[in-house]
XYZ file of C-alpha atoms in Angstrom:
771
model
C 35.752 9.460 81.749
C 35.935 13.100 81.006
C 33.275 14.850 78.727
C 35.205 17.669 77.208
C 31.908 19.946 76.453
C 29.120 19.718 78.566
C 25.600 22.012 78.253
C 22.373 22.361 80.344
C 19.033 22.890 78.885
C 16.660 24.764 81.658
C 18.250 27.460 84.030
C 15.991 27.081 86.643
C 17.140 26.167 90.318
C 18.214 22.956 89.345
C 19.733 23.090 85.730
C 21.470 26.161 87.270
C 22.667 23.967 89.943
C 23.944 21.432 88.034
C 25.631 23.993 86.126
C 27.396 25.051 89.015
C 28.694 21.661 89.939
C 30.314 21.319 86.465
C 31.911 24.338 86.843
C 32.853 23.942 90.959
C 34.942 21.003 89.161
C 36.917 22.961 87.226
C 34.695 22.531 83.566
C 33.013 24.427 81.292
C 29.441 24.300 80.759
C 26.803 25.789 78.448
C 23.613 26.886 80.494
C 20.882 27.702 77.687
C 16.987 28.801 78.397
C 14.414 30.638 76.627
C 15.001 34.220 75.730
C 13.926 37.201 77.436
C 10.470 38.172 77.453
C 11.347 41.520 76.369
C 14.803 43.424 75.108
C 14.678 45.241 78.423
C 14.681 42.252 80.079
C 18.109 40.275 81.397
C 18.270 36.465 79.907
C 16.919 33.722 82.124
C 20.318 31.965 82.041
C 22.110 34.673 83.160
C 19.842 35.826 86.016
C 20.314 31.986 86.908
C 23.646 32.806 86.924
C 23.489 36.274 88.731
C 20.986 34.173 91.577
C 24.096 31.725 92.017
C 26.481 34.124 93.013
C 24.534 35.728 95.301
C 23.146 32.027 96.931
C 23.569 31.204 100.723
C 24.749 28.953 100.928
C 26.616 29.381 98.475
C 26.599 27.234 94.958
C 29.874 27.675 94.141
C 32.395 26.654 95.309
C 34.183 30.816 95.054
C 32.784 33.340 92.552
C 35.632 33.118 90.093
C 34.358 29.898 88.531
C 31.485 31.722 87.740
C 33.553 32.179 84.624
C 33.327 28.729 83.384
C 29.233 29.381 83.085
C 28.659 30.291 79.473
C 25.023 31.064 78.678
C 22.702 31.589 76.114
C 19.165 30.791 74.563
C 17.886 27.854 73.232
C 15.637 29.924 70.501
C 19.693 31.101 69.064
C 22.020 28.386 70.536
C 20.616 25.588 70.441
C 21.901 24.088 67.044
C 25.903 25.145 69.021
C 25.025 21.854 70.924
C 25.934 19.466 67.921
C 29.561 19.012 69.135
C 28.868 18.497 72.616
C 29.615 15.041 74.492
C 27.176 15.688 77.071
C 23.284 17.340 77.155
C 21.733 17.652 80.181
C 18.245 18.466 80.023
C 16.495 20.135 83.412
C 13.474 21.843 81.742
C 9.763 22.274 83.838
C 8.275 18.459 84.821
C 6.000 18.444 81.365
C 6.874 15.706 79.037
C 5.481 17.346 76.281
C 8.486 20.001 76.383
C 11.016 17.415 77.228
C 9.911 15.204 73.932
C 9.912 18.673 72.115
C 13.870 18.871 73.462
C 14.500 15.583 72.526
C 13.383 15.572 69.043
C 15.066 18.650 68.280
C 18.048 17.202 69.974
C 17.931 14.346 67.535
C 18.576 15.947 64.149
C 21.687 17.977 65.237
C 23.820 15.862 68.098
C 26.494 13.779 67.288
C 26.414 9.799 67.311
C 28.592 9.798 70.445
C 26.760 12.281 71.987
C 25.121 11.396 75.717
C 21.457 13.074 76.482
C 19.946 12.856 80.088
C 17.243 13.896 81.847
C 16.808 15.512 85.493
C 13.482 14.684 85.898
C 12.313 13.470 89.217
C 9.459 11.540 88.259
C 8.763 10.867 84.762
C 9.536 7.130 83.396
C 12.073 7.099 81.177
C 9.610 4.800 78.781
C 7.095 7.781 79.007
C 10.240 10.196 77.838
C 11.638 7.966 74.855
C 8.153 6.852 73.837
C 8.952 7.104 69.609
C 12.056 8.499 69.666
C 14.474 6.361 67.571
C 16.026 3.410 69.366
C 19.799 5.083 68.269
C 18.773 7.805 70.298
C 17.472 5.626 73.536
C 20.882 4.072 73.217
C 22.729 7.214 74.679
C 20.133 8.220 77.157
C 19.472 7.689 80.772
C 17.933 9.481 83.815
C 20.427 11.608 85.814
C 18.188 12.995 89.136
C 20.267 15.382 91.054
C 19.178 16.624 94.503
C 18.862 20.272 95.670
C 21.233 21.419 96.436
C 23.280 20.287 93.991
C 26.379 21.097 95.686
C 25.358 19.748 98.833
C 23.418 16.916 98.503
C 25.072 13.655 97.553
C 23.002 11.771 95.765
C 22.627 10.913 92.108
C 19.642 8.362 91.202
C 21.144 7.248 87.239
C 17.845 5.461 86.014
C 18.408 3.839 82.412
C 16.030 2.838 79.901
C 15.466 -0.263 78.022
C 17.937 0.271 75.430
C 20.633 2.706 77.616
C 23.853 0.969 76.796
C 26.192 -0.187 79.349
C 29.480 1.760 78.402
C 26.883 4.993 78.489
C 25.744 3.495 81.877
C 29.541 3.040 83.471
C 30.498 6.522 81.944
C 28.067 8.795 83.897
C 28.858 6.794 86.706
C 32.627 7.125 86.598
C 32.505 10.574 86.098
C 29.633 11.743 88.622
C 31.735 9.830 91.048
C 34.813 11.197 90.924
C 34.557 14.510 89.089
C 31.201 15.854 90.238
C 31.502 14.217 93.489
C 28.202 11.972 93.674
C 27.309 8.952 95.105
C 25.531 6.874 92.730
C 22.778 4.473 92.953
C 21.487 2.957 89.877
C 17.438 2.484 90.221
C 15.180 0.778 87.796
C 12.308 2.761 85.927
C 9.630 3.112 88.423
C 7.995 5.952 89.451
C 9.451 8.634 92.075
C 12.872 6.360 91.214
C 14.305 5.646 95.004
C 15.076 8.421 96.963
C 12.046 10.812 96.860
C 9.976 7.690 96.522
C 10.804 6.645 100.043
C 11.884 10.031 101.460
C 8.459 12.177 100.410
C 6.444 9.152 101.608
C 8.577 9.729 105.176
C 7.867 13.483 105.382
C 4.083 12.656 104.179
C 4.026 10.161 107.289
C 5.094 12.306 109.730
C 3.001 15.304 108.883
C 0.071 13.154 108.779
C 0.771 11.233 112.147
C 1.875 14.312 113.859
C -1.535 15.869 112.846
C -3.325 12.613 113.765
C -1.720 12.024 117.284
C -2.265 16.234 118.050
C 2.020 16.337 118.496
C 3.110 20.074 118.727
C 5.026 20.829 115.342
C 8.089 21.315 117.461
C 7.974 18.283 119.465
C 7.476 16.380 116.431
C 10.731 17.307 114.655
C 12.877 16.964 117.551
C 11.474 13.554 118.035
C 11.668 12.745 113.994
C 14.875 14.950 114.088
C 17.952 13.919 115.873
C 16.794 10.637 117.519
C 16.156 8.817 114.091
C 19.182 9.946 112.816
C 17.471 12.533 110.524
C 18.863 16.580 110.492
C 17.125 18.132 112.883
C 14.895 20.149 110.429
C 12.295 17.015 111.268
C 9.393 16.986 108.746
C 7.828 20.862 109.230
C 11.039 22.132 109.234
C 11.889 20.335 105.983
C 8.650 21.666 104.466
C 9.618 24.694 105.257
C 12.800 24.814 103.920
C 12.022 23.173 100.749
C 8.807 25.305 100.545
C 5.110 24.271 101.332
C 4.363 25.208 98.039
C 6.486 23.006 96.296
C 6.192 20.257 98.339
C 2.268 20.091 97.634
C 3.500 19.920 94.120
C 5.766 16.747 94.435
C 3.252 15.292 96.405
C 0.628 15.525 93.564
C 3.308 14.896 91.062
C 3.829 11.521 93.143
C 0.198 10.484 93.862
C -0.444 10.796 90.207
C 2.387 8.945 88.664
C 2.062 5.976 91.484
C -0.636 2.923 91.174
C -3.659 3.270 93.555
C -2.900 0.553 95.555
C 0.552 2.022 96.677
C 0.562 2.932 100.602
C 1.617 6.517 99.817
C -2.136 6.913 98.729
C -3.216 7.369 101.860
C -0.897 10.084 102.689
C -0.516 11.706 99.284
C -2.892 14.729 99.481
C -2.772 17.484 101.361
C -3.997 18.304 104.598
C -6.458 21.263 105.291
C -3.151 22.917 106.738
C -0.680 23.003 104.023
C -3.569 24.344 101.744
C -4.433 27.070 103.789
C -0.735 28.048 104.786
C 0.020 28.523 100.668
C -3.397 30.386 99.979
C -1.810 32.849 102.996
C 1.313 33.123 101.957
C 3.230 30.984 104.522
C 5.046 29.018 101.947
C 8.565 28.441 103.834
C 11.322 30.338 104.196
C 11.277 31.901 101.267
C 8.326 33.322 102.055
C 5.954 34.567 105.206
C 7.034 31.667 107.179
C 5.619 28.219 107.407
C 5.242 26.107 110.717
C 7.774 28.275 111.472
C 9.241 31.655 111.354
C 11.890 34.337 112.534
C 10.196 37.113 113.940
C 12.336 40.007 115.756
C 12.142 37.989 119.404
C 13.501 35.319 117.863
C 11.958 31.623 115.956
C 8.448 31.204 116.598
C 6.284 28.267 115.935
C 2.646 27.815 114.611
C 0.475 26.568 117.346
C -2.128 24.032 115.807
C -3.466 22.700 118.940
C -4.028 26.245 120.638
C -8.074 26.283 121.363
C -8.907 28.781 118.712
C -9.736 27.959 114.872
C -7.266 30.658 113.848
C -4.567 29.041 112.440
C -1.940 31.895 112.857
C -1.111 31.775 116.251
C 2.587 31.608 117.259
C 4.394 30.600 120.398
C 8.038 30.420 121.346
C 10.121 26.836 120.886
C 9.191 24.143 123.427
C 12.211 22.951 125.333
C 13.002 19.351 123.932
C 10.336 17.250 125.081
C 11.431 13.777 127.552
C 11.676 11.129 124.747
C 14.082 13.172 122.622
C 16.137 14.371 126.149
C 16.290 10.565 126.877
C 17.450 9.887 123.095
C 19.890 12.769 122.932
C 21.530 11.007 126.342
C 21.646 7.578 124.917
C 23.468 8.531 122.086
C 25.662 10.616 124.243
C 26.881 7.152 125.822
C 26.795 5.357 122.280
C 23.732 3.997 122.879
C 20.697 3.051 120.648
C 18.304 5.975 120.150
C 15.580 4.048 118.492
C 14.891 1.668 121.202
C 14.005 4.739 123.513
C 11.766 5.708 121.336
C 10.018 2.336 120.677
C 10.193 1.820 124.291
C 8.401 4.842 125.411
C 4.681 4.426 126.547
C 3.279 8.098 126.077
C 1.506 9.227 123.180
C 4.960 10.502 121.925
C 5.957 7.407 122.076
C 2.872 5.963 120.142
C 3.936 8.956 117.650
C 7.404 7.963 116.905
C 6.513 4.016 116.738
C 4.100 4.608 114.137
C 6.273 6.706 111.772
C 9.069 4.434 112.524
C 6.540 1.435 111.628
C 4.904 2.985 108.236
C 8.853 3.973 106.616
C 9.885 0.192 107.122
C 6.821 -1.165 106.099
C 7.113 1.159 102.920
C 10.769 0.231 102.377
C 10.097 -3.594 102.634
C 7.609 -2.914 100.161
C 9.776 -1.118 97.900
C 12.376 -4.127 98.397
C 12.314 -6.163 95.411
C 10.317 -3.684 93.023
C 12.970 -0.494 92.845
C 15.968 -2.549 93.883
C 16.804 -5.982 95.108
C 19.558 -4.289 97.208
C 18.689 -2.461 100.724
C 21.975 -0.642 100.321
C 20.716 0.965 97.452
C 17.662 1.970 99.609
C 19.839 2.744 102.758
C 22.143 4.903 100.297
C 19.287 7.209 98.676
C 17.998 8.177 102.354
C 21.790 8.806 103.439
C 23.200 10.505 100.655
C 19.810 12.248 99.257
C 18.301 12.989 102.523
C 20.896 13.485 104.784
C 19.951 10.258 107.201
C 22.307 9.021 109.313
C 21.242 5.386 108.438
C 18.828 4.210 106.386
C 15.724 2.223 106.966
C 17.541 -1.544 106.448
C 20.409 -0.318 108.948
C 18.046 1.130 111.603
C 15.792 -2.132 111.431
C 18.903 -4.054 112.096
C 19.775 -1.498 115.126
C 16.509 -2.639 116.786
C 15.718 -6.343 115.699
C 13.588 -8.665 114.226
C 11.291 -8.912 117.311
C 11.109 -4.816 118.106
C 10.590 -4.876 114.141
C 7.312 -6.926 114.431
C 5.485 -5.292 117.378
C 5.952 -2.283 115.621
C 4.572 -3.143 112.286
C 1.601 -5.294 114.419
C 0.896 -2.294 116.735
C 0.091 0.216 113.505
C -1.786 -2.452 111.900
C 0.087 -2.821 109.174
C 1.420 -6.271 107.152
C 4.646 -7.606 107.275
C 6.209 -7.557 103.660
C 7.703 -10.565 102.446
C 11.251 -8.894 101.992
C 11.301 -8.195 105.977
C 9.896 -11.936 107.014
C 13.808 -12.850 107.101
C 15.162 -14.013 110.435
C 18.792 -12.740 109.685
C 19.941 -8.858 109.871
C 20.163 -7.001 106.671
C 23.960 -6.608 107.367
C 26.689 -8.750 108.520
C 29.903 -9.360 109.196
C 32.104 -11.922 108.304
C 35.577 -12.525 108.559
C 36.005 -8.808 108.816
C 33.888 -8.273 105.796
C 31.052 -6.636 105.492
C 28.023 -7.721 103.258
C 24.121 -6.983 102.598
C 21.164 -9.214 102.087
C 19.939 -9.007 98.378
C 16.521 -10.067 97.970
C 17.675 -12.457 95.021
C 21.325 -13.217 95.619
C 21.889 -13.935 99.883
C 24.382 -11.586 100.968
C 26.891 -10.065 98.540
C 29.684 -7.717 99.747
C 28.521 -4.192 100.175
C 28.674 -2.111 96.860
C 31.306 1.172 96.829
C 33.482 2.330 93.970
C 37.517 1.514 93.896
C 38.965 4.077 95.456
C 35.822 4.479 98.359
C 35.409 4.260 101.552
C 32.461 5.096 104.030
C 33.607 5.101 108.191
C 29.955 4.913 108.762
C 29.221 1.543 107.191
C 32.648 0.011 107.549
C 33.857 1.485 111.335
C 32.324 -2.391 112.229
C 35.109 -3.996 110.432
C 38.046 -2.249 111.866
C 39.887 -3.092 115.355
C 39.016 -0.647 118.064
C 42.295 0.492 119.959
C 40.553 2.875 122.486
C 36.918 4.617 123.170
C 34.547 6.504 124.877
C 31.704 7.881 124.029
C 33.042 10.579 122.478
C 35.930 9.786 119.982
C 37.027 6.449 118.651
C 40.713 5.233 117.555
C 41.107 2.449 115.309
C 43.846 0.426 113.456
C 43.767 0.301 109.693
C 45.807 -0.776 107.314
C 49.767 -0.885 107.478
C 49.181 -0.162 111.182
C 48.268 3.024 111.002
C 45.460 4.957 113.140
C 41.869 6.214 112.397
C 40.861 9.391 115.016
C 37.272 9.368 114.688
C 35.155 12.242 117.034
C 31.641 10.916 117.506
C 29.882 13.400 120.086
C 27.007 15.645 119.458
C 28.097 17.854 116.398
C 31.329 16.306 117.373
C 31.557 18.981 119.546
C 35.669 18.819 121.542
C 35.208 17.575 124.792
C 37.931 16.012 127.683
C 37.052 13.093 126.651
C 37.672 13.739 123.161
C 41.591 14.779 124.275
C 41.830 11.428 125.799
C 41.853 9.974 122.357
C 44.080 12.509 120.950
C 46.887 11.414 123.857
C 45.881 8.187 123.082
C 46.929 7.976 119.755
C 49.941 10.529 120.352
C 51.330 7.788 122.723
C 50.491 4.928 120.224
C 50.332 6.753 116.673
C 51.520 3.298 114.887
C 53.057 4.138 111.069
C 50.764 7.180 110.581
C 47.825 8.889 111.853
C 44.543 9.783 109.992
C 42.384 12.040 111.724
C 38.687 11.850 109.791
C 34.877 10.933 110.404
C 32.072 10.986 107.906
C 29.397 12.835 110.086
C 27.699 15.961 108.233
C 30.425 18.015 109.970
C 33.874 17.046 110.873
C 33.836 19.123 114.266
C 31.969 22.119 115.564
C 34.714 23.235 117.845
C 35.192 22.920 121.814
C 31.714 22.114 123.471
C 29.997 25.618 124.671
C 27.976 23.633 126.929
C 30.998 22.471 129.377
C 32.335 25.999 129.119
C 29.145 27.367 130.047
C 29.411 25.495 132.994
C 32.325 26.024 134.053
C 32.265 29.797 133.526
C 28.969 29.555 135.454
C 30.602 28.368 138.356
C 33.411 30.525 138.245
C 35.956 27.022 137.738
C 39.002 28.999 136.225
C 41.109 27.039 137.160
C 39.746 23.766 135.664
C 39.659 25.672 132.178
C 42.575 26.307 132.084
C 43.384 22.982 133.036
C 40.927 21.752 130.097
C 42.971 24.089 127.365
C 46.130 23.056 128.616
C 45.682 19.681 127.578
C 43.957 20.270 124.716
C 47.005 22.301 123.634
C 49.526 19.942 124.613
C 47.603 17.290 122.699
C 47.460 19.063 119.436
C 51.171 20.337 119.561
C 52.316 16.364 120.532
C 49.958 15.399 117.098
C 52.403 18.174 115.601
C 55.732 16.483 116.588
C 54.846 13.101 116.405
C 57.873 11.000 114.529
C 55.103 9.799 111.834
C 52.777 11.846 109.850
C 49.527 12.939 110.751
C 47.016 14.021 107.780
C 43.566 15.596 108.576
C 40.569 14.324 106.611
C 37.118 16.937 107.186
C 34.436 17.861 105.197
C 31.277 19.865 106.515
C 32.021 22.462 109.590
C 35.423 22.450 111.060
C 35.774 25.414 113.417
C 36.884 26.871 116.413
C 38.651 23.900 118.195
C 37.983 21.392 115.186
C 39.921 23.458 112.837
C 42.455 23.835 115.389
C 43.488 20.481 115.517
C 43.505 20.224 111.414
C 46.024 23.187 112.211
C 48.265 20.679 113.939
C 48.344 18.116 111.204
C 50.915 17.587 108.690
C 48.888 17.797 105.791
C 44.924 18.262 105.119
C 42.506 16.011 102.593
C 39.738 17.850 102.749
C 36.508 17.592 100.662
C 35.382 20.401 98.788
C 32.708 21.444 100.850
C 34.619 21.727 104.010
C 34.476 24.722 105.739
C 37.208 26.120 107.826
C 37.639 28.894 110.635
C 38.315 30.350 114.209
C 35.027 31.747 114.697
C 35.709 32.236 118.889
C 35.086 36.088 118.598
C 31.852 35.830 118.284
C 30.780 34.629 122.049
C 33.568 36.818 123.059
C 36.433 34.779 123.317
C 39.237 33.548 121.439
C 40.923 30.577 120.374
C 43.169 29.011 122.722
C 44.174 25.457 121.282
C 46.972 27.174 119.313
C 44.715 28.900 116.938
C 46.118 32.036 116.663
C 49.734 30.457 117.293
C 48.991 29.020 114.250
C 47.241 31.159 112.254
C 50.111 34.008 113.140
C 52.949 31.593 112.359
C 51.028 31.264 109.171
C 50.722 34.554 108.285
C 54.715 35.321 109.016
C 55.531 32.454 106.626
C 53.830 33.958 103.847
C 54.573 37.539 104.137
C 57.889 37.264 106.453
C 57.091 40.093 108.145
C 55.716 39.548 111.924
C 54.072 43.099 112.082
C 51.714 42.237 109.110
C 51.306 38.271 110.059
C 50.097 40.144 113.499
C 47.584 42.538 111.763
C 46.215 39.935 109.180
C 46.099 37.143 112.190
C 44.004 39.922 114.486
C 41.976 41.070 111.476
C 40.787 37.228 110.487
C 40.390 36.291 114.447
C 38.665 39.209 115.306
C 35.911 39.099 112.440
C 35.776 35.286 112.685
C 36.249 35.020 109.255
C 35.118 31.566 107.176
C 36.006 29.962 103.943
C 32.910 27.587 102.946
C 35.324 25.774 100.457
C 38.777 25.113 100.656
C 39.374 27.263 97.761
C 38.303 30.032 100.056
C 39.476 29.251 103.246
C 43.345 29.912 101.462
C 42.902 33.498 101.299
C 43.147 32.956 105.315
C 45.863 30.612 104.950
C 43.452 27.996 106.883
C 44.137 25.481 103.906
C 47.561 25.545 102.144
C 47.545 25.043 98.512
C 51.335 23.481 98.591
C 50.806 20.811 100.734
C 46.682 20.200 101.290
C 44.573 18.624 98.566
C 40.617 19.337 98.185
C 38.599 15.948 96.769
C 35.027 16.356 95.015
C 33.310 13.210 96.427
C 33.713 12.750 100.134
C 33.748 9.160 100.059
C 37.342 9.811 98.332
C 38.827 11.693 101.088
C 39.731 8.739 103.512
C 41.821 6.886 100.962
C 43.307 9.758 99.675
C 44.167 10.976 102.803
C 46.165 7.550 103.820
C 47.988 7.655 100.118
C 49.167 10.627 101.056
C 50.215 9.993 104.519
C 51.864 6.790 103.183
C 53.894 8.824 100.831
C 54.834 11.437 103.564
C 55.936 7.952 105.665
C 58.784 7.326 102.725
C 61.170 9.895 103.869
C 58.725 12.139 107.298
C 60.613 14.374 109.592
C 59.057 15.982 112.618
C 58.810 19.729 111.624
C 61.157 21.767 113.303
C 60.074 23.980 116.287
C 59.397 27.766 115.474
C 60.980 30.900 116.974
C 58.170 33.511 117.451
C 58.571 37.048 117.778
C 55.594 39.271 119.342
C 54.694 42.162 116.876
C 55.600 45.960 117.705
C 54.127 47.506 120.790
C 52.975 50.310 117.811
C 51.432 47.414 116.230
C 49.121 46.954 119.510
C 48.599 51.092 119.238
C 46.728 50.696 115.635
C 44.415 47.573 116.474
C 43.274 49.686 119.939
C 42.893 53.239 117.727
C 40.861 51.011 115.048
C 38.341 49.517 117.769
C 37.939 52.791 119.596
C 37.206 54.334 115.992
C 34.875 51.443 115.261
C 33.602 52.115 118.905
C 32.667 55.452 118.230
C 31.275 55.182 114.970
C 28.776 52.165 116.784
C 30.502 49.305 113.955
C 31.441 47.718 117.743
C 30.854 47.080 120.842
C 32.782 48.134 123.730
C 33.138 44.322 124.697
C 34.403 43.347 121.059
C 37.233 46.091 121.337
C 37.749 43.749 124.260
C 37.570 40.576 122.205
C 40.298 42.440 119.907
C 42.714 43.589 122.515
C 42.932 40.520 124.373
C 43.703 38.873 120.546
C 46.442 41.410 120.388
C 47.879 40.808 123.710
C 48.621 36.941 122.509
C 50.631 37.952 119.491
C 52.086 41.871 119.930
C 54.070 42.960 122.644
C 53.307 45.710 125.094
C 55.980 48.582 125.691
C 59.083 47.039 127.273
C 58.089 43.602 126.807
C 60.341 40.852 125.367
C 59.722 40.260 121.785
C 61.417 36.826 121.381
C 58.777 34.192 122.951
C 58.802 30.621 121.865
C 55.735 28.245 120.797
C 54.877 27.520 124.997
C 54.906 31.292 125.373
C 52.275 31.869 123.002
C 50.149 28.848 123.837
C 50.463 30.508 127.906
C 49.408 33.580 126.365
C 45.869 32.015 124.451
C 45.066 30.359 127.997
C 45.494 33.710 129.769
C 43.763 35.550 127.816
C 40.935 33.195 127.024
C 40.225 33.205 130.649
C 40.519 36.993 130.921
C 37.868 36.842 128.696
C 36.133 34.239 129.976
C 35.366 36.307 133.572
C 33.550 39.008 131.458
C 29.969 38.547 132.063
C 29.327 39.520 128.234
C 31.146 36.964 126.857
C 29.002 34.319 129.316
C 25.944 36.253 128.343
C 27.114 35.641 124.490
C 27.408 32.249 125.029
C 23.913 31.576 126.734
C 21.966 33.668 123.949
C 23.860 31.511 121.583
C 23.035 27.942 122.976
C 19.572 29.366 124.321
C 18.487 30.155 121.184
C 19.845 26.850 119.289
C 22.060 27.906 116.637
C 25.105 26.575 117.954
C 23.011 23.290 117.392
C 21.582 24.193 113.752
C 25.437 24.591 112.509
């Protein structure tokens, strides 16, 4: 399955991103680009590597993997490709340049070498025109999505002569080693992901302008209520780059036939042209539809009674339709029904967008692929949709679909003229309706599991609006958080307590949302702080502590299986597990100090204990723990998290493919069951009082020099009071004593006006939701 020598030709955004992901997998890769224009300039490939090191979000799992990316020039190092196993072409989207490279490769590469292109739009038939059949047999398109580390989709497009063994090898390698969800596509213009994804963006843009929907309101409706990232359409335009999106749209328009529905939205509205001409190209430029200013985030007002497009205003509160949809989601009800049953202008807008997306998806079914799962997977893996269009159609039902299509003045595609759901459960197995084969089992590689698809087949043991407990194979338990941002709330704790009382033979804590958990719900705490309900805060924290410590000392193993953010209280749950099986893109950290609080679900306790286990010295452990929690240190990968003892290399496992996390967690849990004994309760010792003096002096100096605020000092010393003894205080303490000190100091900080101000600022800015 492994390739021993891999090269990437083209060190632009995509080429360097592909090289980075290969390095992230622990493999060496050669990155080639043109030579520098003169001797005084850095080589483009070297410049690309420098950008990778500085990238934010980081494209590398750690900066040290950069040493596995070797660079060179096409002019001087091309012949080195003669003994390579896989060569990925990622140069500019010009057919003549690509074909010139293939011709040169054909002259030098060994017979078994595989060549693929990262083209996003050029059909393989055009790329392989006039190439020898023996070259075509080992050629395919491997279309990655940007940013390569974080976007999970790989579109694998094969040609008329591509060998089956090549397809299988590329599929398995990209799945297991590079962590991609592989969708095989027919050789059609735009392939699959961009064909529907770009169309959906354009429809949202045109319909918002047509219905005169404010930019931020449109994104609020087209985002989370539809199960699409919060950026919606206009925010995603800014993120990608308005000029780049214009190029993508132009390319799609040129390659698609005149009768394709894309052509109706495949042009740039006047506002797009004006923004590009004035330098407003999105986040990389002066701003775009949104802009960050000294007074906060602003949105462009296109509806102002003024011909000037450069008018900015504050972000609107969520429109009523989006509020209702959010409420429905929080109660595990269908948010799409809220949108399509709304009779306001916003409801008309939402219905029209959904109708066009569903209609176009139906038109693609049968031409690009016969299996709806391929299209659904492409949108979930390539555009981070929570559900694909056919899953959404099932959610609203055939009758509502008919009304949507009719009201939009569209013709129902043949593929949608059915009286059965696209997905169904039979004999506890889920199948999908292929247009040719009828119902077939959902397709996942061996060793893969997607809870989003398969949860409907699992017996539910306990469930509420915020979390669920399922029974899984071998009488084990699966705990899933499913509140907004998977924030921890009182009902979440109820499910943790339930599983502690009913653990079966082992427990897995996992979900396949974008983030494992953003921590305890700050909105809940803000309400309690504003009403000065200190006892309720203490009761919640005590319940949380009791739940996680019960998990820690169960008579069966508990394995955490996170991906994405696992911060604050989310990490505190994981910190009490016996082991972790973590996706390589997991981010761990205790960040409570940023709002003037401290971790009070055992986060300080576990961090202190782990540093003691590492150093063997309670004073050193206290200093490391204090600095780490005080600065809110995070690790943006398991490898980086190991520096902070969030991830323990001697017991925890990292996995490249998110779809493989769950079953590896199950396997690890079953292995632990064979000789499992719960951990012994640790004895703690508070650090010596002089350590507290050292900490105070450090903070006081920082305040004097303007590095810290007075409240930073207050927060830091509250953290210190959890783990450092005061003069004359008993130093030998129990685990429960540390728990009590966490709660006491948390409430002390919560009583300060500055903490409430910081929490309110974070929540009101929307940054907590962005995380």
